[in-house]
CSV table of C-alpha atoms in Angstrom, one decimal:
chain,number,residue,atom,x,y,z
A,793,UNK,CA,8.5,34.7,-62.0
A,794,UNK,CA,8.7,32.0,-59.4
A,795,UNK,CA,8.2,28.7,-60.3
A,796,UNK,CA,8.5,25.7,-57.7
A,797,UNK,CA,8.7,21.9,-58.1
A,798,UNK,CA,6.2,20.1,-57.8
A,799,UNK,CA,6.9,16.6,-56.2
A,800,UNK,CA,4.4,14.3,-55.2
A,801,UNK,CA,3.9,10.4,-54.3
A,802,UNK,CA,3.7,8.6,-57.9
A,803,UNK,CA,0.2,7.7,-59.0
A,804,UNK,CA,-1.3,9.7,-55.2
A,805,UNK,CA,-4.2,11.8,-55.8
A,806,UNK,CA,-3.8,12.1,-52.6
A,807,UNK,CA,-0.6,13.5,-52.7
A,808,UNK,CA,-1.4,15.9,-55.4
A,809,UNK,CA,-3.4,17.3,-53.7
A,810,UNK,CA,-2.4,17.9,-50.4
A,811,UNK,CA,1.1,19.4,-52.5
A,812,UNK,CA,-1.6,21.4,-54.4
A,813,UNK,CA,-3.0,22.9,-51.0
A,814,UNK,CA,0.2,23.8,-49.5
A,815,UNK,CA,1.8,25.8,-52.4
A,816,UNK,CA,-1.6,27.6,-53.2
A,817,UNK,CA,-0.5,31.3,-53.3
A,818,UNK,CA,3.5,30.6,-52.9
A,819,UNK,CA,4.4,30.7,-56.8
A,820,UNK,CA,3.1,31.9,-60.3
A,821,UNK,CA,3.2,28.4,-61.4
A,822,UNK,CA,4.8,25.1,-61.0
A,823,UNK,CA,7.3,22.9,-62.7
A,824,UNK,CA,5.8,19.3,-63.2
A,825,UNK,CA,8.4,16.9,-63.2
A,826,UNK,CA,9.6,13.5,-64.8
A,827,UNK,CA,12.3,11.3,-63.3
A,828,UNK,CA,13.2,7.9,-64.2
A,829,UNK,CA,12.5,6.4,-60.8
A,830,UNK,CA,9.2,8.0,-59.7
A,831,UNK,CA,7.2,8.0,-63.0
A,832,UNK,CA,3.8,9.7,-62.4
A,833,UNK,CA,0.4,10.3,-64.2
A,834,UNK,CA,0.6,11.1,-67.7
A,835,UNK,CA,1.2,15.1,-67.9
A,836,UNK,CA,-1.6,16.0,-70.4
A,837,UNK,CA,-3.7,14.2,-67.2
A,838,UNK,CA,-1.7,15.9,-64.6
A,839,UNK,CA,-1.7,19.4,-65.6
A,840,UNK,CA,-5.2,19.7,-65.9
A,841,UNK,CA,-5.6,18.4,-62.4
A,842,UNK,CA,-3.6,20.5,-60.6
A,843,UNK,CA,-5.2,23.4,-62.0
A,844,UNK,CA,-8.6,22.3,-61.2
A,845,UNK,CA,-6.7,22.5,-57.7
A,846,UNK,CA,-5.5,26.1,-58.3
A,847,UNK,CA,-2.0,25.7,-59.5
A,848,UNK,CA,-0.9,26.9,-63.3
A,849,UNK,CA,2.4,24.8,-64.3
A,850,UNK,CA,4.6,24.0,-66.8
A,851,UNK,CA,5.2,20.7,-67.8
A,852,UNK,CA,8.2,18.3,-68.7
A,853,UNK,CA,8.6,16.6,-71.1
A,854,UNK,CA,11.6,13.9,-71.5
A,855,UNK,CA,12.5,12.0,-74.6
A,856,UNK,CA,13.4,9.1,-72.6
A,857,UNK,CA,9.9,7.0,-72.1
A,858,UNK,CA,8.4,8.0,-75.6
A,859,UNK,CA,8.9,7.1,-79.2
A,860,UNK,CA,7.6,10.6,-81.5
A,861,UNK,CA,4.3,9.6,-81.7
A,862,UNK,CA,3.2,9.9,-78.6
A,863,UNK,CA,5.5,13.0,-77.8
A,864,UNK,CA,3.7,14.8,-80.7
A,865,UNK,CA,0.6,12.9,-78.5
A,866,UNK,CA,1.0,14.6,-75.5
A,867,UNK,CA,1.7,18.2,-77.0
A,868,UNK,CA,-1.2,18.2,-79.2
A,869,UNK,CA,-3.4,17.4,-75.9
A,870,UNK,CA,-1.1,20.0,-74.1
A,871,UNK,CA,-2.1,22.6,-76.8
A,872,UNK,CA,-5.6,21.6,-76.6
A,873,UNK,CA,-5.5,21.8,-72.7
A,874,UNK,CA,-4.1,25.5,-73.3
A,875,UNK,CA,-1.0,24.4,-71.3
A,876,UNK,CA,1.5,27.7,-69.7
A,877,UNK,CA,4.3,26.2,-70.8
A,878,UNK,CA,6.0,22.8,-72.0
A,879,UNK,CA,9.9,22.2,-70.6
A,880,UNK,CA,11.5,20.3,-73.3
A,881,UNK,CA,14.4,18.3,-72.2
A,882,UNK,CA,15.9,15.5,-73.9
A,883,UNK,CA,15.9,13.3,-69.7
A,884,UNK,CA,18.5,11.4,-68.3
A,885,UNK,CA,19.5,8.2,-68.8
A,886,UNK,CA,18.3,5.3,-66.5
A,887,UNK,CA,21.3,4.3,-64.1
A,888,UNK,CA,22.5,1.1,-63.2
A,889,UNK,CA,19.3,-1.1,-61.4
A,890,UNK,CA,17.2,1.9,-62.1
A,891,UNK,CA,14.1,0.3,-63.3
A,892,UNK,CA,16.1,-3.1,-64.8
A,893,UNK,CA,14.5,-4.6,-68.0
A,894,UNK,CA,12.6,-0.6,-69.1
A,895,UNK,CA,14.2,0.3,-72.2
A,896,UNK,CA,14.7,3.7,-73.4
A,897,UNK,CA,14.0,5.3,-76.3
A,898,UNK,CA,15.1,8.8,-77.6
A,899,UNK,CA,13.7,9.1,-80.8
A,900,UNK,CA,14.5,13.2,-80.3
A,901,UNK,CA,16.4,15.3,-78.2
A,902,UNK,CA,15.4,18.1,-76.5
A,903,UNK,CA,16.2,21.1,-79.7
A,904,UNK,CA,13.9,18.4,-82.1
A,905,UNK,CA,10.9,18.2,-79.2
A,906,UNK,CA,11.3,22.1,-78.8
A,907,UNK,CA,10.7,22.9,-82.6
A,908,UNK,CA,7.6,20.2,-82.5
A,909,UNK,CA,6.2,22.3,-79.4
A,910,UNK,CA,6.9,25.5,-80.8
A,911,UNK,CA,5.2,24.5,-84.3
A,912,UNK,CA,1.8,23.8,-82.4
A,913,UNK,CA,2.1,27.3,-80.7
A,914,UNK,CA,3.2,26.3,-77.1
A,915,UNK,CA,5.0,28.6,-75.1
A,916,UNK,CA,9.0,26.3,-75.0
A,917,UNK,CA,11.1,26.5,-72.3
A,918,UNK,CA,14.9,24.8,-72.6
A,919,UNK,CA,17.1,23.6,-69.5
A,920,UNK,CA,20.9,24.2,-69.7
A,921,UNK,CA,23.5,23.0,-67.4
A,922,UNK,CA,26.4,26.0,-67.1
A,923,UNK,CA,28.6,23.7,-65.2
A,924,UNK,CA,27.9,20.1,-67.0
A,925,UNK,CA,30.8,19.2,-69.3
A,926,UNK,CA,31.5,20.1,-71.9
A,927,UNK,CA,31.2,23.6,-70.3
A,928,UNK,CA,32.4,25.5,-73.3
A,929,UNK,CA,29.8,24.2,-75.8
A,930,UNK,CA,26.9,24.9,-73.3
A,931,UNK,CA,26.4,28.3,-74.6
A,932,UNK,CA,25.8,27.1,-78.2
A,933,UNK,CA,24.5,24.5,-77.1
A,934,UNK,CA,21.5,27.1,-75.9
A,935,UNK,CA,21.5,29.2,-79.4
A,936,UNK,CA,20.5,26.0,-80.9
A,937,UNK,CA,18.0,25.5,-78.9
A,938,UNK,CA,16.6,28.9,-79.0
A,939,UNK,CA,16.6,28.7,-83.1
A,940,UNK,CA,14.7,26.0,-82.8
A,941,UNK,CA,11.9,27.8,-80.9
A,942,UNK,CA,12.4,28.1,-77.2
A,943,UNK,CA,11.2,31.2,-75.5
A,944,UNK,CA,13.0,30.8,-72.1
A,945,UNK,CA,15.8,28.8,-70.2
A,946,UNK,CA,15.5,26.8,-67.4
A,947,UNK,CA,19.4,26.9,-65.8
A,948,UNK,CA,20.1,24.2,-63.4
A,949,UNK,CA,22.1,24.8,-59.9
A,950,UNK,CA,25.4,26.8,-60.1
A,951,UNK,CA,27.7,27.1,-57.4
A,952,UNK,CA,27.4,30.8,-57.4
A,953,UNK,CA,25.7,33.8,-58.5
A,954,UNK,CA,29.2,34.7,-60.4
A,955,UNK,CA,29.8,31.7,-62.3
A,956,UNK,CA,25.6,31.9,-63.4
A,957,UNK,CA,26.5,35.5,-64.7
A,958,UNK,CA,29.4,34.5,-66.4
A,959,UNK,CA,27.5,32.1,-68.4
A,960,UNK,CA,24.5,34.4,-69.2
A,961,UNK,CA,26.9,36.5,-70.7
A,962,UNK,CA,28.5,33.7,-72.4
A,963,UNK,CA,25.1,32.8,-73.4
A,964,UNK,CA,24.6,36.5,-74.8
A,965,UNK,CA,28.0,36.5,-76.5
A,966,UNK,CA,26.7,33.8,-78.9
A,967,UNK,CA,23.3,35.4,-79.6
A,968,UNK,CA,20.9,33.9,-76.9
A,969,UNK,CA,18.6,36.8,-76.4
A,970,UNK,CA,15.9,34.4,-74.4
A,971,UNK,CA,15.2,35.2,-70.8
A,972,UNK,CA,16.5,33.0,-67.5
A,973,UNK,CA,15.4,31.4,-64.9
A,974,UNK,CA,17.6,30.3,-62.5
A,975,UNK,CA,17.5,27.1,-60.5
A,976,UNK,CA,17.4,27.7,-56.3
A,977,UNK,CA,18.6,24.9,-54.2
A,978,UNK,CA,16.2,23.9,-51.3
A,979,UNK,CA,17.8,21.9,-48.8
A,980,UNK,CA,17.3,20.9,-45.1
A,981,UNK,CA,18.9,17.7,-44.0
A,982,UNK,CA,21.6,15.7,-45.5
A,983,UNK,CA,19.4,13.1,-47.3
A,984,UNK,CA,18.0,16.3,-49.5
A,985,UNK,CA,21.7,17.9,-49.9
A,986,UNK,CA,22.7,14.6,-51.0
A,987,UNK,CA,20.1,14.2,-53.6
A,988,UNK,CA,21.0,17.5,-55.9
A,989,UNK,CA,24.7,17.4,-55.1
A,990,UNK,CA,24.4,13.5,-56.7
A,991,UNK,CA,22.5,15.0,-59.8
A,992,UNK,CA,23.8,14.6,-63.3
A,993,UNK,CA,25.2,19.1,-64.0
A,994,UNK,CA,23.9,20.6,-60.4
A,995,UNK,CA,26.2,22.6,-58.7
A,996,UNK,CA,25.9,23.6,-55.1
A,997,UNK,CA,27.8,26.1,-52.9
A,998,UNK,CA,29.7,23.7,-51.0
A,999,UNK,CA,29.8,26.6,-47.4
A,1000,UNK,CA,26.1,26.8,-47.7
A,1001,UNK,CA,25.5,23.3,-47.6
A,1002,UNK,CA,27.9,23.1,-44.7
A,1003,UNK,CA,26.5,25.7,-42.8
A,1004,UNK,CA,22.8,24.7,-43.5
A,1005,UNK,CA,23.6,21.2,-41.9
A,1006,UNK,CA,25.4,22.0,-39.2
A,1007,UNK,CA,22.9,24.6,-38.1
A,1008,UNK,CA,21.0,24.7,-35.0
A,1009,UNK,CA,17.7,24.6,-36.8
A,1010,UNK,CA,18.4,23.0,-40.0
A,1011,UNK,CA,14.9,23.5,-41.9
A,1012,UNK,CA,15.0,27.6,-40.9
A,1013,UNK,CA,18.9,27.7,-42.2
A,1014,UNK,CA,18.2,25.9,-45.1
A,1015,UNK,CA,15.0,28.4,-46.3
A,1016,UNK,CA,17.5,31.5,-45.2
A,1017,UNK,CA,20.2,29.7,-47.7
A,1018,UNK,CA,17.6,29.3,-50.7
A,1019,UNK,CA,15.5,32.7,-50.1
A,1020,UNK,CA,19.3,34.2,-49.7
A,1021,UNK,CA,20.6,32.5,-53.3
A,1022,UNK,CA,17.0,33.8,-54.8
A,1023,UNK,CA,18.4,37.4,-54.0
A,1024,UNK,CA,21.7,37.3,-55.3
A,1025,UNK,CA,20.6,35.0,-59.1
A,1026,UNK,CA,17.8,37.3,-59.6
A,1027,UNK,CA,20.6,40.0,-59.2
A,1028,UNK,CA,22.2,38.7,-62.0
A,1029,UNK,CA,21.1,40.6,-65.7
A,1030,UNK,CA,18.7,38.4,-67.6
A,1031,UNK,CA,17.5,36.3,-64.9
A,1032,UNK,CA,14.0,36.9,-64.5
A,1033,UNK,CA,12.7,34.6,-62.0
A,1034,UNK,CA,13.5,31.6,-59.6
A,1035,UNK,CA,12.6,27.9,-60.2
A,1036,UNK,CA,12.7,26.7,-56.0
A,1037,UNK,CA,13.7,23.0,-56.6
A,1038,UNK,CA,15.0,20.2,-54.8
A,1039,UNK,CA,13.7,17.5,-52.2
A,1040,UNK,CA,13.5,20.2,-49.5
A,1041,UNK,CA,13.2,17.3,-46.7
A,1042,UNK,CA,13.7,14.0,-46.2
A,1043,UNK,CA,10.3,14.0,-44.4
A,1044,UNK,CA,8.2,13.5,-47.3
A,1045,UNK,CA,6.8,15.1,-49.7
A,1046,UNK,CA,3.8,17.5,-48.0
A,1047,UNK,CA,7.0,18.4,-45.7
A,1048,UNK,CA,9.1,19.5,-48.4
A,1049,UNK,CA,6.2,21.3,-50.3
A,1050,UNK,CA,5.2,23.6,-46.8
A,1051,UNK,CA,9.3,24.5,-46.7
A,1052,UNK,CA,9.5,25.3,-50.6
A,1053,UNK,CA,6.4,27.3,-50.2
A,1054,UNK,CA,7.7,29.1,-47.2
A,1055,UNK,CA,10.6,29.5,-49.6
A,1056,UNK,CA,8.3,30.8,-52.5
A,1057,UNK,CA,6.5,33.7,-50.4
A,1058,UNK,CA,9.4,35.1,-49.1
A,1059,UNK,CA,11.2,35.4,-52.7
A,1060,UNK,CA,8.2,37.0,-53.9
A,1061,UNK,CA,8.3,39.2,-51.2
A,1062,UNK,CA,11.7,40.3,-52.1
């Protein structure tokens, strides 16, 4: 399976799709967002445009902007939409001067918002951070989650193929028996290194980035890098497929959606 962000200007129709029209035939679906600085359309009104633009996806969902009513809101209209799939993550915390005076509210975490999803019959997918502290409890961490009704994992960036084995059998040493899907860095400038390298639990290979950046023809290096780490995580037992994430470019966002796309079709060629 390869699923790739999708990023587009807030509130754009526009932009969505444009994004739409360059990812058409690069992935099986993709993963709709939700960030705490570029807050977008509601997702039980965004999934169903992007696939009356072509595009299956699975959606996020953060505990961060919602109270439980309207999470249990937006998963009854996901269920009714016949949604692919609903990422259930608890979000991140606003940083300092991150949208000043916007409270937050975390009524659930992401295990209580799986078990709502999974009680309506959505398909649940989890996100785990291997290398986020504290590393040891990550694996648990996941067997919770999975008890609680998630069917697949999401794993964020690890520095290598080696250390995203070792968790997955961590993972299976505890009793996760859900499939992977491993996060695949997409980078081609510094601003776009600089974004997932500042990310709360993403870890990148610190030679790639170097050599991606200091590369001739940074945009071709950086899609040899990502189509490269696709090869060697879907390597990896239990990994099933590729999420291709990541600002791609600094040059917007139809840029970065023509270089993860370029990305996308020649993983699936693989």
């Amino acid at each position: 399976m390869v699923l790739t962000d999708f990023t587009v200007r807030p509130y754009d129709v526009v932009s969505i799709a444009e994004v739409s029209a360059a990812l058409e035939g690069s992935c099986d679906a993709v993963l709709i967002g939700e960030h705490n600085n570029r807050p977008d359309f509601p997702p039980a009104m965004l999934m169903p445009m992007v696939r009356d633009l072509g595009l299956a996806s699975w959606v996020t969902l953060t505990c961060r902007d919602r109270n439980r009513v309207v999470l249990e809101q937006e998963l009854a209209a996901l269920s009714a939409l016949h949604c692919e799939g609903v990422l259930c993550v608890t979000g991140d915390g606003r940083g300092v001067g991150v949208r000043p005076g916007v409270t937050s509210v975390f009524d659930l975490d992401s295990t209580r918002l799986s078990a709502s999803a999974s009680q309506i019959g959505l398909n649940v997918a989890v996100a785990e951070s291997p290398q986020a502290p504290p590393e040891g409890l990550r694996a648990y961490r996941l067997l919770q989650k999975q008890r609680a009704g998630a069917s697949v994992c999401f794993l964020n960036h690890v520095s290598t193929a080696d250390r995203l084995a070792q968790f997955i059998a961590e993972a299976r040493a505890e009793g996760v028996t859900v499939p992977f899907v491993a996060g695949v860095a997409v980078y081609t400038d510094a601003r776009s290194a600089a974004v997932l390298q500042a990310f709360p639990g993403l870890h990148l290979d610190v030679d790639a980035v170097t050599r991606v950046l200091s590369a001739r023809d940074p945009v071709q290096a950086g899609i040899e890098a990502a189509v490269t780490e696709a090869r060697q995580v879907l390597a990896v037992p239990g990994v099933v497929g590729v999420n291709i994430s990541g600002l791609a470019s600094a040059a917007g966002e139809l840029a970065a959606a023509k270089i993860k796309a370029t990305v996308g079709r020649a993983v699936r060629d693989l």
